[in-house]
XYZ file of C-alpha atoms in Angstrom:
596
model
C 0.000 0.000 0.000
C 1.133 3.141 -1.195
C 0.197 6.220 0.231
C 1.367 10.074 0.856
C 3.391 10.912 4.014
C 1.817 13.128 6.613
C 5.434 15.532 6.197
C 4.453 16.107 2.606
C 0.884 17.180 3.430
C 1.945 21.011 3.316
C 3.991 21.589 0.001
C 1.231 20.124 -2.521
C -1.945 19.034 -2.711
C -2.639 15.343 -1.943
C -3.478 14.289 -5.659
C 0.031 15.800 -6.670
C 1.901 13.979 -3.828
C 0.101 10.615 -4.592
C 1.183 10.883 -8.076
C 4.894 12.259 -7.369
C 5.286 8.733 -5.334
C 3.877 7.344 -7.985
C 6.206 8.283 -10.458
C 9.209 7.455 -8.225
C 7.688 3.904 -7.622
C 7.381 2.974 -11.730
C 10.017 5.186 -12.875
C 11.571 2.420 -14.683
C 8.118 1.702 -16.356
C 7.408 5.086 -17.632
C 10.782 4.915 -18.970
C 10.068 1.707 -21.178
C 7.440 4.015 -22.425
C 8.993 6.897 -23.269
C 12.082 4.789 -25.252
C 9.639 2.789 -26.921
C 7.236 5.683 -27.824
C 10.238 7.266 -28.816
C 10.902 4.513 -31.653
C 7.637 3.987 -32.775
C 7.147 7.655 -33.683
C 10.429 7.418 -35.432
C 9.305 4.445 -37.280
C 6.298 5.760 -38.504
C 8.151 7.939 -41.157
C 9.038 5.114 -42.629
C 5.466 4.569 -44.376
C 6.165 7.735 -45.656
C 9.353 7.811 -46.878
C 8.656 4.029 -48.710
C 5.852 6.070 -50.531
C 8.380 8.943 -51.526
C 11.186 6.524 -52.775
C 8.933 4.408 -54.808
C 7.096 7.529 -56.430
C 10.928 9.059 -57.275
C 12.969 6.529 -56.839
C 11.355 3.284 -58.044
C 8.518 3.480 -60.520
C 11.255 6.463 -62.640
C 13.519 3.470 -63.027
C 11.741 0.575 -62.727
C 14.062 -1.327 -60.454
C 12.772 -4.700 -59.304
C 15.604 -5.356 -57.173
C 15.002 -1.532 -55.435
C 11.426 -2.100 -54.975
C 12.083 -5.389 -53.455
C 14.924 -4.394 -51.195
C 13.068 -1.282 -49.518
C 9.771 -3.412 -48.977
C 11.928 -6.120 -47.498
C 12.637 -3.110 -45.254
C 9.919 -2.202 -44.889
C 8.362 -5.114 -43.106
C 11.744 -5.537 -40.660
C 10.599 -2.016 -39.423
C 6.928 -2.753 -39.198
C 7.770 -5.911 -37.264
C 9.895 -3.806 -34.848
C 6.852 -1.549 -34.585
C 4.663 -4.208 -33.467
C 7.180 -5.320 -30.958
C 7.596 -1.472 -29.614
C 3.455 -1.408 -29.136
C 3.490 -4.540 -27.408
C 6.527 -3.434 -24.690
C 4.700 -0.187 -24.202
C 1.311 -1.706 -23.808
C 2.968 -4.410 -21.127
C 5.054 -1.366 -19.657
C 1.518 0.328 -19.276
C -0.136 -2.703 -17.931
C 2.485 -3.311 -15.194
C 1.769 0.600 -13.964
C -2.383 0.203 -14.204
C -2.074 -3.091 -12.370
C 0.580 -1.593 -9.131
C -1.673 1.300 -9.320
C -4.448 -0.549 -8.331
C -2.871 -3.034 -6.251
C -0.778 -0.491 -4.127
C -4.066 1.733 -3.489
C -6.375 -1.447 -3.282
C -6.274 -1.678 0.041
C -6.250 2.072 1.157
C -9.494 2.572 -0.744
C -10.861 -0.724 0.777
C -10.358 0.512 3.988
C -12.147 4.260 3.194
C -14.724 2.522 1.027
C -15.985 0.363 4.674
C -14.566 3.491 7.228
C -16.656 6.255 5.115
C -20.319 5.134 6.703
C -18.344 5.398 10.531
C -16.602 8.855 10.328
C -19.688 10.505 7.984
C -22.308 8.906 8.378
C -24.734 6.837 5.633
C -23.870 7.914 2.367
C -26.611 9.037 -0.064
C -24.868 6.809 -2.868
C -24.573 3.141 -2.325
C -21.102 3.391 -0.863
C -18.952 2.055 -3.548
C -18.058 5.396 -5.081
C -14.595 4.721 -4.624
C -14.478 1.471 -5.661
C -15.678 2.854 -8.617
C -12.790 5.396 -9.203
C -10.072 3.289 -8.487
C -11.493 0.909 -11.385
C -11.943 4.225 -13.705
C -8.295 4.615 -13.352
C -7.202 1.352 -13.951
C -8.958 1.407 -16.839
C -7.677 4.151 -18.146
C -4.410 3.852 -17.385
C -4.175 -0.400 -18.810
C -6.028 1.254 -21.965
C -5.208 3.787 -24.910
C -5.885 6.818 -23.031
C -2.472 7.179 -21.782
C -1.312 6.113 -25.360
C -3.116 9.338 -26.618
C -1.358 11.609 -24.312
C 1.858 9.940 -24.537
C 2.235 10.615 -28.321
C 0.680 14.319 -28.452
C 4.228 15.810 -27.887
C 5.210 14.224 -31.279
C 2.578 16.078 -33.078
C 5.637 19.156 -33.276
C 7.648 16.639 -34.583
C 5.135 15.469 -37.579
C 4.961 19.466 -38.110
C 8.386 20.372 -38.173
C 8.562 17.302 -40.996
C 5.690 18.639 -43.029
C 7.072 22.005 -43.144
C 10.600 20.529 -43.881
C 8.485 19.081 -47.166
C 6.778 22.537 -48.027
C 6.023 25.433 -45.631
C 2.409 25.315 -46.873
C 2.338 21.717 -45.960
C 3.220 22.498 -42.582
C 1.703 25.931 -42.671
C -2.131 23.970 -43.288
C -1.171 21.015 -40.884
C -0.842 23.495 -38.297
C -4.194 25.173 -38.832
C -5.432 21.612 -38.664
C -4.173 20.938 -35.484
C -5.105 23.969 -34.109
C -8.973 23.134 -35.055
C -8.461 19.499 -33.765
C -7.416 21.332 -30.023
C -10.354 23.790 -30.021
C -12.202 20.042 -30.617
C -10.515 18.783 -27.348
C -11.122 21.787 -24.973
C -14.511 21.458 -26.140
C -14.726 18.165 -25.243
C -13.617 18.460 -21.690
C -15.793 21.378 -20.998
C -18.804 20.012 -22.244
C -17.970 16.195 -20.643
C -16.764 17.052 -17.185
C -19.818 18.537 -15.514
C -21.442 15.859 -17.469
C -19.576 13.345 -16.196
C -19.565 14.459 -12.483
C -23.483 14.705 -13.092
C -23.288 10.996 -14.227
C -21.515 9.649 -11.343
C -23.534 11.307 -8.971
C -26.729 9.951 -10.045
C -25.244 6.667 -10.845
C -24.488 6.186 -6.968
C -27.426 7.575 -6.122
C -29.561 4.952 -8.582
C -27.398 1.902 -7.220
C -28.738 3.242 -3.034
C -31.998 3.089 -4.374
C -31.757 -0.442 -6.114
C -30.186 -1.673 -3.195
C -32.174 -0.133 -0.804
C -35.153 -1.902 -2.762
C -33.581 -5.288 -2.916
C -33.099 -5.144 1.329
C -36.603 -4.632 1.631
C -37.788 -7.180 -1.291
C -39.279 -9.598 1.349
C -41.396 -6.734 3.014
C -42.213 -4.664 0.203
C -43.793 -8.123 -1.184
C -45.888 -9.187 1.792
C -47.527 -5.443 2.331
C -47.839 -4.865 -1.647
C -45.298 -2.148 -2.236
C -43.541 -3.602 -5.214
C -44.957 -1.044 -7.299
C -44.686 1.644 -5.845
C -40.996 1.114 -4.958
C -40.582 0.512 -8.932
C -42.021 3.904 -9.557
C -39.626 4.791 -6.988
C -36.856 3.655 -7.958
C -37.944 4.844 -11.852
C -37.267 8.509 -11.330
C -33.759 7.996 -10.731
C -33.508 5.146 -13.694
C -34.902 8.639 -15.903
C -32.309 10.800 -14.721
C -29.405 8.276 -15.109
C -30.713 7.833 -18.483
C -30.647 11.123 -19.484
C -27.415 12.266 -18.136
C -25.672 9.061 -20.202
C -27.561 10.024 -23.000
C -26.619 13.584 -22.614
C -22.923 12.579 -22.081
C -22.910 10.483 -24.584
C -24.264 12.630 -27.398
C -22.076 15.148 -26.891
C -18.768 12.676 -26.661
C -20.111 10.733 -29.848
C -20.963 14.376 -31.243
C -17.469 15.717 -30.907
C -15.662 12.571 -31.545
C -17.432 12.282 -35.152
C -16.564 15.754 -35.604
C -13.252 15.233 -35.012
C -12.993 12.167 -37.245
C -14.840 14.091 -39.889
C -12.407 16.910 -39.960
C -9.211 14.488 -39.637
C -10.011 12.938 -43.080
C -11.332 16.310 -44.150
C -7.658 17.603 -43.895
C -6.189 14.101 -45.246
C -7.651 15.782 -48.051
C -6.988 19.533 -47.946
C -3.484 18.710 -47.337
C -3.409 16.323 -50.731
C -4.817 19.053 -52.407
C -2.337 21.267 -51.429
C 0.369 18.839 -52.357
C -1.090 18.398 -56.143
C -1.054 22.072 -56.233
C 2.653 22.330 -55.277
C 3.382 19.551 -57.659
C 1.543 21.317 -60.355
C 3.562 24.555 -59.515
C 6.527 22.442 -60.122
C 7.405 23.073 -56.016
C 7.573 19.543 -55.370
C 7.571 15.776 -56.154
C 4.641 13.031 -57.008
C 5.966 11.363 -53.844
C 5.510 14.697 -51.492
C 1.483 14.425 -51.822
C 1.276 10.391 -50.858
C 3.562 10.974 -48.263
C 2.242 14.297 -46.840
C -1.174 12.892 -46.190
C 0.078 9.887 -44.515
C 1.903 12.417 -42.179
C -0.663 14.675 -41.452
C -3.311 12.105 -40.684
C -0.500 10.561 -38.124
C 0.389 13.844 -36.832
C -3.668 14.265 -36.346
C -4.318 10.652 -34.760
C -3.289 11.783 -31.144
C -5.252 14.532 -31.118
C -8.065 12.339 -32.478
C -7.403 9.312 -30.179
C -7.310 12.146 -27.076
C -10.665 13.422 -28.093
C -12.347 10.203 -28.444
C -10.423 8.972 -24.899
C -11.659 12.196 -22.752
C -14.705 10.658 -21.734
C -12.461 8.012 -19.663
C -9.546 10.952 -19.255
C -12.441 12.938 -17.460
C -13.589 9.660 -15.441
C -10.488 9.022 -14.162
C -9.447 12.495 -13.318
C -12.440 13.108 -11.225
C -11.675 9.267 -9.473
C -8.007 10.395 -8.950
C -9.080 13.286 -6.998
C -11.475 11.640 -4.798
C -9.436 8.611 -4.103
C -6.703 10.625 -2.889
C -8.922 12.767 -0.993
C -10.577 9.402 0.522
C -7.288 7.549 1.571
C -5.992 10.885 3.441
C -9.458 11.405 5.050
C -10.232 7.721 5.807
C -6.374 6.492 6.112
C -5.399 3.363 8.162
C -3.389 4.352 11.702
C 0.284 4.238 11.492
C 1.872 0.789 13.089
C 2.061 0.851 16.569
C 6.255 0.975 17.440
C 5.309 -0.178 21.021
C 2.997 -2.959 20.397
C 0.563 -3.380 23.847
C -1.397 -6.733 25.304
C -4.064 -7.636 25.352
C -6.376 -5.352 27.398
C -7.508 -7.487 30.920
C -8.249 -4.747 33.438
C -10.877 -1.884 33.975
C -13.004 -0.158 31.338
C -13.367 3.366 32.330
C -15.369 6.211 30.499
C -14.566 9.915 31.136
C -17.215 12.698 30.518
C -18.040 10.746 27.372
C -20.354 12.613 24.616
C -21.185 10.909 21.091
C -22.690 12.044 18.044
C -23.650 9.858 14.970
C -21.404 10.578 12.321
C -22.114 13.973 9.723
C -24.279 15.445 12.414
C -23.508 17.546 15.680
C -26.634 15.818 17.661
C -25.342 14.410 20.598
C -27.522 10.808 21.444
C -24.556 10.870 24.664
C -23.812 13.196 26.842
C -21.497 13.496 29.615
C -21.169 9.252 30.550
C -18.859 8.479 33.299
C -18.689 4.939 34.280
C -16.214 2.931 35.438
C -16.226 -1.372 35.687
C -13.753 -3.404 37.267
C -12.904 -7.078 35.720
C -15.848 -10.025 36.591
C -18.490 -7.533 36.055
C -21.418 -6.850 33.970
C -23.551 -3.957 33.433
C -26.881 -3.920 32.119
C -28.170 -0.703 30.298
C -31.808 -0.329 30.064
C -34.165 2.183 29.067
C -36.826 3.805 26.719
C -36.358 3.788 22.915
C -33.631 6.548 21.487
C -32.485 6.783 25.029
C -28.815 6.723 23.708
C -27.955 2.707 24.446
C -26.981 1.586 21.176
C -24.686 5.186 20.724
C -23.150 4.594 24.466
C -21.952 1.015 23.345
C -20.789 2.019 19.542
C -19.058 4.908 21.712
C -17.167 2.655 23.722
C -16.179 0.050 20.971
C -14.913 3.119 18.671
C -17.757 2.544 15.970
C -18.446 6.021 16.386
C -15.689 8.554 17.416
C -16.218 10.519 20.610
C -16.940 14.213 20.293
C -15.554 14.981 23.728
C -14.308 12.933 26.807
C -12.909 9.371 26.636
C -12.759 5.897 26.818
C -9.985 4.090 28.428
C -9.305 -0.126 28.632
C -6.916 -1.319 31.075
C -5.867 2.359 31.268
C -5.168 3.144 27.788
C -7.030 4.460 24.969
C -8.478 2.444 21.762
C -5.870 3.990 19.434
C -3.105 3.091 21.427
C -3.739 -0.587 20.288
C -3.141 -2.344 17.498
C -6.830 -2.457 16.159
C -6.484 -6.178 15.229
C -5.209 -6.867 18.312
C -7.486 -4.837 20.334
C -10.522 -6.345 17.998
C -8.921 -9.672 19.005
C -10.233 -8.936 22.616
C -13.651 -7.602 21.874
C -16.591 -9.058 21.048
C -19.771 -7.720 19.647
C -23.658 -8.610 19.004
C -25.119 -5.945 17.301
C -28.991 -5.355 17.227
C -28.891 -6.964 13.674
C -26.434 -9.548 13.401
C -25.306 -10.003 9.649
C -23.442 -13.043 8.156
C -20.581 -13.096 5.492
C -20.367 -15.366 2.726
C -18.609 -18.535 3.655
C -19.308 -21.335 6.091
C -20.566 -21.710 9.938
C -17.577 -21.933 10.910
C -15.889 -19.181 9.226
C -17.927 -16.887 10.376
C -17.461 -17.839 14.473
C -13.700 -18.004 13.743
C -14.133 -14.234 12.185
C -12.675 -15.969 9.024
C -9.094 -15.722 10.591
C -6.793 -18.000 8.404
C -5.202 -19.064 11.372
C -8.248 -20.487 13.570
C -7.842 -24.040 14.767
C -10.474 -25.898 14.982
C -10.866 -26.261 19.202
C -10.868 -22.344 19.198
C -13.889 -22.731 16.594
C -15.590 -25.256 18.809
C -15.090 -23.348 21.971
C -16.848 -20.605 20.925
C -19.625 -22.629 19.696
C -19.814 -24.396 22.820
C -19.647 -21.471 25.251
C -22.940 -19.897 22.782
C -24.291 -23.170 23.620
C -24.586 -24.061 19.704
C -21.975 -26.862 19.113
C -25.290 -29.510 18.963
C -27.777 -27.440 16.947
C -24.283 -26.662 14.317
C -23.664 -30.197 14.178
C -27.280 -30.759 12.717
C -26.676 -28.813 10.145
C -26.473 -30.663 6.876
C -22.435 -30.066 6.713
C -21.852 -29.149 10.162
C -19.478 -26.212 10.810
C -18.977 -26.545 7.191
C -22.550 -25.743 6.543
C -22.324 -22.894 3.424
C -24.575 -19.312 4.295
C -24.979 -16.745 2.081
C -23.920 -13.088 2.714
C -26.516 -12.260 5.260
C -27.416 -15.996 6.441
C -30.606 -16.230 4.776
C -30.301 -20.150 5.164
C -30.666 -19.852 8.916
C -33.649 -18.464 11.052
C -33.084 -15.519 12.833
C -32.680 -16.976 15.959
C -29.839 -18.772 14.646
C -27.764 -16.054 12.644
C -28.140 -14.230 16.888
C -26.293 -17.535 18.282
C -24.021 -17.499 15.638
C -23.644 -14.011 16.418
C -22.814 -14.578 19.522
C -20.433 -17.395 18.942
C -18.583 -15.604 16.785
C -18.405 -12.554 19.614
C -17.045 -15.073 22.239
C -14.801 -16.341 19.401
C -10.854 -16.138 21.215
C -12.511 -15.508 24.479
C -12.468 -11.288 24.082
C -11.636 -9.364 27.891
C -14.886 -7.179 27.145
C -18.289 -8.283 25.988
C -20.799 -6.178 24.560
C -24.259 -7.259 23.700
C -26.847 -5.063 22.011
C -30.081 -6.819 22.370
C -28.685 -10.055 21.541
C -31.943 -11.963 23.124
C -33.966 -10.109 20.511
C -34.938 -13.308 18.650
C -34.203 -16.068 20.891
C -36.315 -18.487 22.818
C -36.275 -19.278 26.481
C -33.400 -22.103 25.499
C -31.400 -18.890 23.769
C -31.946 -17.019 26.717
C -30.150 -19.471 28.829
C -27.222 -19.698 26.369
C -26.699 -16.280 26.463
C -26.962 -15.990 30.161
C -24.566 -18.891 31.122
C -21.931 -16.628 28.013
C -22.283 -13.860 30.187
C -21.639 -15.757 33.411
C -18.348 -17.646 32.294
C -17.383 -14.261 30.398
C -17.516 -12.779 34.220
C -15.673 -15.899 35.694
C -13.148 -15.437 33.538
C -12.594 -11.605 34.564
C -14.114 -10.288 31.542
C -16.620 -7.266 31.134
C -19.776 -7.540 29.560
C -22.144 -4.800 28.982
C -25.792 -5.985 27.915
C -28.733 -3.504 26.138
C -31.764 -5.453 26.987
C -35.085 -4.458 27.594
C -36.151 -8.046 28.790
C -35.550 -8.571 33.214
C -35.462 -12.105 32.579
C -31.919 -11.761 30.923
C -30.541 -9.843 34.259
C -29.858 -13.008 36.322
C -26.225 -12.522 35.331
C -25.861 -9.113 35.475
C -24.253 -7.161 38.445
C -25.306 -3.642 37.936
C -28.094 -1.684 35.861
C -27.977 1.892 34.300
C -30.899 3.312 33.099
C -30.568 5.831 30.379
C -32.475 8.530 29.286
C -32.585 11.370 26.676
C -28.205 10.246 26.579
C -27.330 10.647 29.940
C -27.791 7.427 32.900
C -30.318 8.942 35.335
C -29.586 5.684 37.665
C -27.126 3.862 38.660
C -25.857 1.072 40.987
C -26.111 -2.928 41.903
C -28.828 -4.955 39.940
C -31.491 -5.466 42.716
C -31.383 -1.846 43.987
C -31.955 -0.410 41.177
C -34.656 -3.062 39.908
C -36.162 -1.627 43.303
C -36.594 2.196 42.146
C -37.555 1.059 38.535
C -40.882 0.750 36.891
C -41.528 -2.289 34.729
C -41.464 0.051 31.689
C -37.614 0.608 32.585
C -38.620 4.809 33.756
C -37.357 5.195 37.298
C -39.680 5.306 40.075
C -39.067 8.498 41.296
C -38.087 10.682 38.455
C -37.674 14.276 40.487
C -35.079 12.379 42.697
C -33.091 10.625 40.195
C -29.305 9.848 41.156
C -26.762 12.116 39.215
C -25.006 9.889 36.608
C -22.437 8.049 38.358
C -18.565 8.608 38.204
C -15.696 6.184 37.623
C -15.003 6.311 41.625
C -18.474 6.440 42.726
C -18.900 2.637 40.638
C -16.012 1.566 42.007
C -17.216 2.143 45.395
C -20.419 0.651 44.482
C -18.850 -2.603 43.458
C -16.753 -2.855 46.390
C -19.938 -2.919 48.615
């Protein structure tokens, strides 16, 4: 992985820096392809000058041997041409392909960080997956080709003229016309293409949106009605391609047009010379083979600026993306596994892109062996405490500390190692059983897998599964019911035995024999001298639980051991005396409270 150093950040902008390392990295590459473009533009004047010594040379003295000699010649340098394309085109290959393997996993990591540091996207997310396949394509096809050879459009001048200044003299007008075609081009294509991409992310959230909801949008009827939907973007994505497309097939034929129209200009032109006596039969062949070569760049850039534009744009945002959303720098001091206290300071959270804080001002503190129950009302802040505390969501102010040190002063595979999650909806990945409890770690031995299943209480229902822990699921575990994706859930949570727990209505969808799964987890997690914290809104899950905190409106308005506050609480999880609520507790205060 390849990407800018934070000491460069202040002399250029973050595109430029990305691409100045990326010079340095294929610098032998890019030279291939200069040498080799180099020689092919050189040979190409030999089409022309085989034209010019036939027309004076050959057919005025009828020389067999001539003729056959310079054709023999001919196809040596042709077959050295073809060998030139195909070492550039390999050179160019090698440089699209590290491109995309060196940012691969930088954009990876933005593409799935995005949705936690901003918040939902209105596109379907893969925006920059998107860009980082518009460059590759551009760069492993003729675009860079184009660009490479325009340079040698001087040189194809400085020939013509060489021939007859009024050669060169109408070449030059040509090419002149030719780049008024090309700025053209990009004005008129890279709105149109930013338009495009816009509503093409926008139409793919929509579709997928729709296909999430397929099962309920058939049972209540709303097929239909998600179709039309769904339609008005399908009409603006059509008419922005259409747009962009008529204007890049537009400008394109008009810049074919007008290439052959000078192929011809610049014969005519040569037949007048040659009837003013100012030059030779061979000067007219040979003039319009230059000038439609000297033209072809121009013409290959024009119809290439569609992709040019595409990947541009994609450059621009993927560098943006992999600075904004970059990986943490390696750890030089590498830490343990956390086993001690989890302590939260004066802890506020907002979801990410908006400044409404769902936490405010959480101070708890809970010693190994203990587990803490938070209950309360809907949109009480639960679910934004515990994605808080994991790191999900990045704390606006205060913090959260594990065996006395901060989240980002671990290793995040090894602190991920020691944590394990159930979320509210617990989504499978594509694989088998017991891939996903192992957290499809290549190194997971099969007692590991089988401990975890075991302390979710699921080893016997997984082994009557038609293939066992090799039982295949599809991305999302459609196969199983939902009671089953919440154990495997939670198997795959207690997968390596993680320090702290965390369990976000993880009894949603199980039955009384679930229940008692996850409430003998929670026990051995605590005789072990881990921490679990459980969101729950059902009392029968507390038998394991040591303390309660009821939240409401973001902030705990009760703290303390399980049965006192059970006591002072209504069944509806609103404390019984509301005017006289405790003050939300502090990292001492809890540690006191344990101790009693």
């Amino acid at each position: 992985m390849l990407v800018p150093d934070d000491s460069d950040r202040g002399c250029f902008d973050v595109d430029r820096q990305l691409l100045r390392l990326f010079l340095r990295r294929y610098r032998g590459n890019l030279v291939l392809v200069g040498i080799a473009s180099f020689l092919l533009n050189v040979l190409v004047f030999a089409g022309s000058g085989y034209m010019m010594l036939v027309y004076d040379s050959v057919l005025p003295s009828r020389s067999i041997p001539t003729l056959a000699g310079l054709f023999a010649m001919l196809v040596l340098i042709y077959l050295f041409q073809a060998i030139f394309e195909a070492i550039r085109a390999e050179a160019l290959l090698g440089v699209a392909n590290g491109v995309h393997d060196d940012l691969f996993e930088a954009v990876h990591y933005a593409t799935v960080t995005r949705p936690l540091r901003s918040g939902p996207d209105k596109a379907d997310g893969l925006q920059f997956a998107r860009d980082l396949d518009s460059v590759h394509a551009f760069l492993a096809g003729a675009g860079p080709v184009a660009l490479i050879d325009l340079p040698w459009v001087l040189m194809f001048l400085i020939v013509l003229a060489a021939l007859h200044w009024w050669l060169g003299l109408t070449a030059l007008a040509g090419v002149m016309v030719m780049a008024a075609l090309a700025l053209l081009s990009n004005r008129r294509t890279q709105a149109a293409s930013l338009e495009l991409a816009t509503i093409t992310g926008q139409r793919s959230a929509a579709t997928l949106s729709e296909i999430r909801f397929a099962e309920s949008a058939f049972a209540m009827g709303m097929q239909d009605r998600l179709v039309a939907r769904t339609s008005g973007w399908e009409g603006q994505f059509i008419a922005a391609q259409s747009a962009l497309s008529r204007t890049v097939s537009r400008l394109g034929g008009a810049s074919r047009t007008f290439r052959l129209l000078l192929q011809s200009i610049i014969l005519t032109v040569g037949a007048l010379l040659v009837i003013d006596d100012r030059a030779s039969g061979g000067v007219i062949l040979a003039s319009s083979v230059l000038s439609g070569r000297a033209l072809a760049p121009v013409d290959s850039a024009i119809a290439n600026w569609r992709g040019l534009i595409a990947a541009r744009s994609g450059w621009g945002r993927l560098a943006q993306a992999i600075t904004t959303f970059r990986r943490p720098p390696e750890r030089h001091v590498t830490l343990d596994r956390p086993r001690g206290e989890l302590v939260l300071r004066d802890l506020w959270v907002a979801p990410p892109g908006t400044q409404r804080f769902t936490v405010q001002g959480v101070s708890l503190l809970l010693q190994p062996g203990q587990a803490l129950a938070l209950i309360g009302p809907s949109a009480a802040g639960k679910t934004s405490l515990v994605r808080g505390i994991l790191g999900i969501w990045h704390p606006v102010r205060g913090e959260v500390r594990l065996d006395g040190a901060t989240p980002d002063q671990w290793d995040a595979e090894t602190l991920g190692n020691a944590i394990g999650y159930v979320p509210q909806t617990v989504d499978l990945i594509e694989g088998t059983v017991g891939q996903n409890i192992a957290r499809f770690d290549p190194a997971a031995t099969s007692e590991g897998v089988i401990a975890a299943a075991r302390a979710a209480s699921l080893h016997e229902a997984i082994l009557a599964l038609p293939d066992g822990y090799d039982t295949p699921v599809s991305a999302g575990g459609g196969e199983l019911s939902a009671g089953q994706r919440q154990r495997v859930g939670l198997a795959r949570a207690l997968y390596g035995a993680p320090h702290l727990l965390v369990l976000d209505e993880a009894n949603s969808n199980l039955d009384a024999a679930g229940d008692a799964a996850l409430s003998h987890s929670v026990l051995s997690v605590r005789q072990r001298g881990g921490i679990v914290i459980m969101i729950t809104h059902r009392p029968a899950t507390l038998g394991p639980i040591t303390h309660v905190a009821v939240m409401q409106n973001g902030r705990i308005v009760d703290f303390g051991d399980r049965e006192t506050v059970m006591q002072r609480t209504l069944p509806g999880g609103e404390p019984a005396t509301p005017g006289a609520r405790p003050a939300p507790p502090a990292p001492g205060r809890l540690a006191q409270e344990s101790a009693r």
